XYZ file of C-alpha atoms in Angstrom:
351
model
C 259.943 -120.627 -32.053
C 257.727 -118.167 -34.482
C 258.832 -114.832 -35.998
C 256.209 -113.324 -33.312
C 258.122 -114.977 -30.509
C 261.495 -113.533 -31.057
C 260.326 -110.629 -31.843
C 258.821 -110.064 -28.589
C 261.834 -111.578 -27.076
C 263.904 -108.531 -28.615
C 261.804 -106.172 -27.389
C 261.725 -107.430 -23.356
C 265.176 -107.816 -23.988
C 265.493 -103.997 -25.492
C 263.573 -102.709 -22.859
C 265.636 -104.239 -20.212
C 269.110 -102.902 -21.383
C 267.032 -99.066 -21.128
C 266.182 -99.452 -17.860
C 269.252 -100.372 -16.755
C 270.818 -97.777 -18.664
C 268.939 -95.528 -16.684
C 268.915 -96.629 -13.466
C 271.174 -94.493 -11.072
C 274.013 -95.499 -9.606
C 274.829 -95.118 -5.763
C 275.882 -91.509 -6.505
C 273.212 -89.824 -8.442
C 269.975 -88.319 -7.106
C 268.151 -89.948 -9.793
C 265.046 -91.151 -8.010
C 261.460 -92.332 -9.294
C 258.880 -93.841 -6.987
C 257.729 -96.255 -9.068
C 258.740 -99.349 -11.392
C 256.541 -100.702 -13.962
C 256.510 -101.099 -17.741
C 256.352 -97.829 -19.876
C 253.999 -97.051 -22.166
C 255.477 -97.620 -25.568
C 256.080 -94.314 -27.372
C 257.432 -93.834 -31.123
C 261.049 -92.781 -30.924
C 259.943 -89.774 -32.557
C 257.898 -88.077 -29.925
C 260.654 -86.981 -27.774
C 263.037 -84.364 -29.665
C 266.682 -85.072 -29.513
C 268.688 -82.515 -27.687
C 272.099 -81.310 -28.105
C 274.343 -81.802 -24.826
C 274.803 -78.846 -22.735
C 278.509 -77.305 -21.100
C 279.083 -78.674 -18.077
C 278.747 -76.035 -15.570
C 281.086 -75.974 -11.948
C 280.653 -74.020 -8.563
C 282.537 -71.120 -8.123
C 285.143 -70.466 -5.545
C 282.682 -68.757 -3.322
C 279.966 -71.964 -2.987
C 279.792 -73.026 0.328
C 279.528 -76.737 0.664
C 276.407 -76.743 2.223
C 273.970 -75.280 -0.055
C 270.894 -76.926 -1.830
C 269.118 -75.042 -3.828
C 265.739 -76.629 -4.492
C 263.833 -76.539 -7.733
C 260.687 -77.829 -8.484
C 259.060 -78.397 -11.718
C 256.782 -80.351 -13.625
C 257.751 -82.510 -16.363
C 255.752 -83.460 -19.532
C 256.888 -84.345 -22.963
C 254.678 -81.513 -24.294
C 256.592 -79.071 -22.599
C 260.222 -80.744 -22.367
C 261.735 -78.189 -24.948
C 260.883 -75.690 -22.912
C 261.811 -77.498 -19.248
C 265.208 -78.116 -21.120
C 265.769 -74.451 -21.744
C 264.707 -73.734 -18.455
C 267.080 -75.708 -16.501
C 270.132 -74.791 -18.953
C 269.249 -70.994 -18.453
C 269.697 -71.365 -14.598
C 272.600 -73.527 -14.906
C 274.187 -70.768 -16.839
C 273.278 -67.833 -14.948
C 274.225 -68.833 -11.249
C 277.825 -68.822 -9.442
C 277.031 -72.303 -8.380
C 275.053 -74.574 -10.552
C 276.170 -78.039 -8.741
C 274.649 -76.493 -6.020
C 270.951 -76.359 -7.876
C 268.903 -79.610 -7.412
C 265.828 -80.326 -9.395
C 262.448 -81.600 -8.605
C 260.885 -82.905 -11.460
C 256.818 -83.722 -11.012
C 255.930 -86.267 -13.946
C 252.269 -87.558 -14.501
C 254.008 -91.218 -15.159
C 257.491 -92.166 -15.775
C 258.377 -91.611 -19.190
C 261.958 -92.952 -19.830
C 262.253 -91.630 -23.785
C 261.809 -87.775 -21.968
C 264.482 -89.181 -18.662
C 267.150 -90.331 -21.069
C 266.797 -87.260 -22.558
C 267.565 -85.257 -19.725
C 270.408 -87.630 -18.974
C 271.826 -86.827 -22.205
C 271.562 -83.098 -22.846
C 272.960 -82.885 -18.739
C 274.979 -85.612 -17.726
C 275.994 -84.151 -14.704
C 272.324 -82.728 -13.535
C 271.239 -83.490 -9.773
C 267.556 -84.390 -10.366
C 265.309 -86.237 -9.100
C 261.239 -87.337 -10.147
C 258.855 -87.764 -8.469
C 254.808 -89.311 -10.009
C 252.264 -87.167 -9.382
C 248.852 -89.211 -9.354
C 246.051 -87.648 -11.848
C 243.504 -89.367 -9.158
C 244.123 -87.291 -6.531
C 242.679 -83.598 -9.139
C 241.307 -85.455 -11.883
C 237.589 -85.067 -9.838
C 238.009 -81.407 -8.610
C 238.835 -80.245 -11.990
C 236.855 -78.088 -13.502
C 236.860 -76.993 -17.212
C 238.718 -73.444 -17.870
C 238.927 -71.039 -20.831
C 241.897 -73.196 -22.030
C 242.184 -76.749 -22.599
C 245.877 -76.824 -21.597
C 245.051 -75.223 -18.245
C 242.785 -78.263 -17.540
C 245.833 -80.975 -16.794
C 246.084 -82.230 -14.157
C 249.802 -81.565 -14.395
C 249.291 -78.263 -13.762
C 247.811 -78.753 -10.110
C 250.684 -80.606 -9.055
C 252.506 -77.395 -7.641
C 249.156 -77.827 -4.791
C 250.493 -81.016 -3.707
C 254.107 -80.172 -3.636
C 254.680 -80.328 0.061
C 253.390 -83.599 0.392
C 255.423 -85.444 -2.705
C 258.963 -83.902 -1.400
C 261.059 -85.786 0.685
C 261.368 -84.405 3.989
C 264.552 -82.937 3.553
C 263.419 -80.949 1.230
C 262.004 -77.525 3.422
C 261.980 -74.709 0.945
C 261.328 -75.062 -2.897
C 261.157 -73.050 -6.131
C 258.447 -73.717 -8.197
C 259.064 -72.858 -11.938
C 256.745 -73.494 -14.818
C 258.222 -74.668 -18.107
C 257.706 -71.783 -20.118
C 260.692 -69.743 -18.244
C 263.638 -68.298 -18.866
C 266.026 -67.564 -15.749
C 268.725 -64.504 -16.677
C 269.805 -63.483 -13.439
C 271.512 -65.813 -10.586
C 268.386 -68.337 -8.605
C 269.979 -67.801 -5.444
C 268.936 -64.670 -5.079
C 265.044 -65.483 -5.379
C 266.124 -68.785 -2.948
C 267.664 -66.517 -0.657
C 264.574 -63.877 -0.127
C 263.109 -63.317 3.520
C 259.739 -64.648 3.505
C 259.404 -62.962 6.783
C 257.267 -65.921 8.354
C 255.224 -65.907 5.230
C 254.002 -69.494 3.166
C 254.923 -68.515 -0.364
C 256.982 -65.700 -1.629
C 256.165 -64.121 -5.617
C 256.388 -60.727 -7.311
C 252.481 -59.148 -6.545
C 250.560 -56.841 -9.239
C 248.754 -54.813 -6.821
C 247.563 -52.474 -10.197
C 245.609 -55.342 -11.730
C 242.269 -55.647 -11.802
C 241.476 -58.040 -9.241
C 237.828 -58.955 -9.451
C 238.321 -60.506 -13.198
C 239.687 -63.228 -11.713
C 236.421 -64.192 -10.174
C 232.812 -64.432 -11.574
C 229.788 -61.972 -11.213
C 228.074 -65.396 -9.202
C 231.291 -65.019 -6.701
C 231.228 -61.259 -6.403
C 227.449 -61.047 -6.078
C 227.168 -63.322 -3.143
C 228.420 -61.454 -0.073
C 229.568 -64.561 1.991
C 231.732 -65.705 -0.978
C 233.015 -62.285 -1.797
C 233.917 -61.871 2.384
C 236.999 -64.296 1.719
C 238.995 -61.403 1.168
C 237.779 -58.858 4.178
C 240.479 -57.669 6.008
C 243.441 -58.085 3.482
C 244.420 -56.466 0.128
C 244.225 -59.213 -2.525
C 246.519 -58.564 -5.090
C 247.223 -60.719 -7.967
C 250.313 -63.096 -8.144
C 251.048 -65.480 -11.007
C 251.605 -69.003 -9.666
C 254.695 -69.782 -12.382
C 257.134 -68.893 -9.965
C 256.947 -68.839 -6.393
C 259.111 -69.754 -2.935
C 257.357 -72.328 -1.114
C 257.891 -72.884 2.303
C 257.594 -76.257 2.518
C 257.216 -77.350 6.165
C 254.654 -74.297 6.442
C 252.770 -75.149 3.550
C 252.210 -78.931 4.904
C 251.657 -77.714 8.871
C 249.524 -74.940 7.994
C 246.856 -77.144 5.908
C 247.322 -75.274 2.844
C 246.869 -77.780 0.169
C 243.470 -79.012 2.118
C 242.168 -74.904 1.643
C 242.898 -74.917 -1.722
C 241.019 -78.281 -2.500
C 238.003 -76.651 -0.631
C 237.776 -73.928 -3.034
C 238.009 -76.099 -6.252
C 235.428 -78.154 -4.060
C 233.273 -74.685 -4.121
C 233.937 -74.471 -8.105
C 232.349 -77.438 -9.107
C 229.043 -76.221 -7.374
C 229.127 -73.056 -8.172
C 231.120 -71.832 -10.513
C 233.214 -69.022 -9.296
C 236.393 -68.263 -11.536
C 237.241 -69.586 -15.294
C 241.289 -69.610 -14.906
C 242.101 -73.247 -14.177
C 244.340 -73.880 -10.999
C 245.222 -69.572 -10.290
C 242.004 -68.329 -8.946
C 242.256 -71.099 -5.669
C 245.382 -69.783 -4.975
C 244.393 -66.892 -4.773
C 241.591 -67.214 -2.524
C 243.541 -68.961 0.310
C 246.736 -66.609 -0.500
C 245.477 -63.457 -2.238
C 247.188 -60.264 0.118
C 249.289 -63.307 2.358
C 252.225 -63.830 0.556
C 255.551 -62.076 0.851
C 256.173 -60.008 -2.295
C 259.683 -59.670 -3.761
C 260.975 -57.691 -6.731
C 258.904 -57.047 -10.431
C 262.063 -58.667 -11.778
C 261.324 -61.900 -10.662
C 258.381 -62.841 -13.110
C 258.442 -61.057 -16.389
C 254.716 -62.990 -17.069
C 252.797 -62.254 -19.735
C 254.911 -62.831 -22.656
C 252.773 -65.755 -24.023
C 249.992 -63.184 -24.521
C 246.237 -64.087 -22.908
C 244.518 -67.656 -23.169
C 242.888 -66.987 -26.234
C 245.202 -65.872 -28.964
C 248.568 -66.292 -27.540
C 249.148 -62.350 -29.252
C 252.767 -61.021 -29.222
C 253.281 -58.718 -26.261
C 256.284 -56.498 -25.284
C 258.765 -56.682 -22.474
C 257.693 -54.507 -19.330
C 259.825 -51.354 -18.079
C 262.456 -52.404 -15.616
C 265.066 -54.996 -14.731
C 264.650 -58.336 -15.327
C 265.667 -61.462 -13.775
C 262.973 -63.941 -15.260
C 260.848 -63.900 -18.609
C 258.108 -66.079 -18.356
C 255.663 -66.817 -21.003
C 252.703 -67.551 -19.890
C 250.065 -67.410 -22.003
C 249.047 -69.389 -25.238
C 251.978 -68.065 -26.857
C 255.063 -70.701 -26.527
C 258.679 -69.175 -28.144
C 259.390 -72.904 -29.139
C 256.125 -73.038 -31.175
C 256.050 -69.706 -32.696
C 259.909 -69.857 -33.885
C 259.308 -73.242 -35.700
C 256.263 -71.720 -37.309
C 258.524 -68.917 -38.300
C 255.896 -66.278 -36.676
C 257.946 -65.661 -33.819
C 257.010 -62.312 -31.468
C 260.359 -60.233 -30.861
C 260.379 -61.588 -27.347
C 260.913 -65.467 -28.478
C 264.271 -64.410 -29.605
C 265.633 -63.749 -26.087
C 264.104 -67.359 -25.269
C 266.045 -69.015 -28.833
C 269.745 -69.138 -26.896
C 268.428 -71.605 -24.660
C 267.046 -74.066 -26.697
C 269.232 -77.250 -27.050
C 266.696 -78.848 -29.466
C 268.499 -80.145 -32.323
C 266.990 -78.662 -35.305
C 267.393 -75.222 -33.699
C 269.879 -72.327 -34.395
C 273.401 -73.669 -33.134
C 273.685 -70.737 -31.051
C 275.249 -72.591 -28.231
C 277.659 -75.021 -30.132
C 281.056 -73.934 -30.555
């Protein structure tokens, strides 16, 4: 037998004891849709995260709640997804109650066993999300990172969750969660398809091209309702509403319309908000402190808004995890720095 031989021997055999390692047993929610042979990565290009407290219902949990939580997952972003998860773990009266809803663009199982590690007792479950079905109806943005095809999976969510599954948060990875997620689960959507904080004072039309607003057909969409803008980072989905009501066909329509005629510049947003502009259910300011990334172009430093706060989300270029290791962190980053169980960081959280 040659060197080459047993050395690829190893490796099948290597890659064996992994998967088994992370297969679930009968009682985890550990679920992914498909089996075949990673991609091999360098063990380097998945950070190595500290473990995080276990974290137990309170007295007052009834037995029968689910929260659902949906978000993507990419190895780009898993610093942040990790802080994410840990800051709604910590914040809510009953964290075994949360389950998660991880979107991946393949199964990656350097970035799973990583999850399985920093929470061992996490009810998760991932789902693939298949480029194919966006990679043709994308069209190029002001930002390259807007352009994945990752980031129109939250379009497709009601038909990749199981059926049980009949209302969802959707999160991005760039969050920070201070206040308890059941109360944005619990919100009356009031018959409504999506639920998300509304900015009624922005300026509306920017969103949209001079081509879009100068053709009166186009520009009709929004007759008879008041558009306002909402920020798709965090919404309430009504699942079985979402699915029934034809909602991801609509929104494939208008990116249909984009690659014609080119009618917004903000990646996967501006369809949202021409099938849902002045539709959705608006809850509380609180709920999506956006912004804090500063725009698509220079990622600036930006202050915190006036008013409670229940969510910081930076969207933007900006990313607290980037700017802290390039020690040119904006003030804000440091209310995001608690929450991050990446090794290297701060021990804030170890005792």
């Amino acid at each position: 037998m040659t060197t080459t031989s047993i050395r690829r021997g190893v490796i099948i055999v290597l890659s064996s004891l992994l998967l088994l390692l992370l297969l679930p047993s009968a009682s985890s929610s550990f679920r992914v849709d498909v089996i075949r042979r990673p991609t091999p990565t360098p063990s380097s290009a998945t950070p190595a995260f500290r473990e995080a407290p276990a974290f137990r219902n309170g007295d007052d949990c009834p037995a029968s709640l689910r929260v659902d939580v949906a978000m993507t997952l990419d190895a780009n972003y898993l610093r942040g997804t990790m802080a994410a998860v840990l800051s709604m773990l910590q914040h809510t009266s009953c964290p075994e109650s949360v389950t998660f809803h991880f979107l991946a663009a393949r199964p990656e199982l350097d970035v799973l066993a990583a999850i399985r590690a920093a929470f061992p007792y996490l009810d998760f479950r991932v789902y693939r999300f298949d480029s194919a079905r966006v990679r043709g109806r994308i069209s190029r943005s002001i930002r390259h990172a807007l352009d994945q095809p990752l980031n129109y999976a939250r379009i497709y969510l009601a038909h990749i969750l199981p059926a049980d599954v009949r209302r969802v948060i959707y999160l991005d990875s760039d969050v920070i969660v201070v206040d308890d997620i059941r109360r944005l689960w619990q919100v009356d959507l009031e018959g409504r398809v999506v639920a998300a904080p509304e900015y009624c004072h922005a300026n509306f039309t920017k969103y949209f091209t001079d081509n879009f607003w100068a053709d009166r057909e186009l520009a009709g969409t929004f007759r008879g309702r008041r558009p306002c803008y909402f920020n798709t980072g965090v919404m309430v989905m009504e699942v079985e509403l979402w699915r029934a009501g034809g909602y991801t066909e609509m929104v494939e329509q208008w990116m249909g319309v984009q690659k014609q005629r080119r009618i917004y510049q903000l990646g996967s947003l501006p369809p949202f908000l021409l099938v849902l502009a002045g539709k959705i259910k608006a809850v509380d300011h609180r709920w999506n402190q956006h912004g804090l990334g500063g725009d698509n172009l220079e990622g600036k430093c930006r202050s915190l808004h006036p008013g409670p706060i229940s969510l910081l989300h930076w969207s933007g270029k900006g990313k607290p995890w980037l700017r802290l290791d390039s020690r040119k962190p904006c003030a804000v980053d440091y209310l995001w720095a608690p929450y991050d169980l990446y090794r290297s960081s701060s021990p804030a959280l170890e005792g």
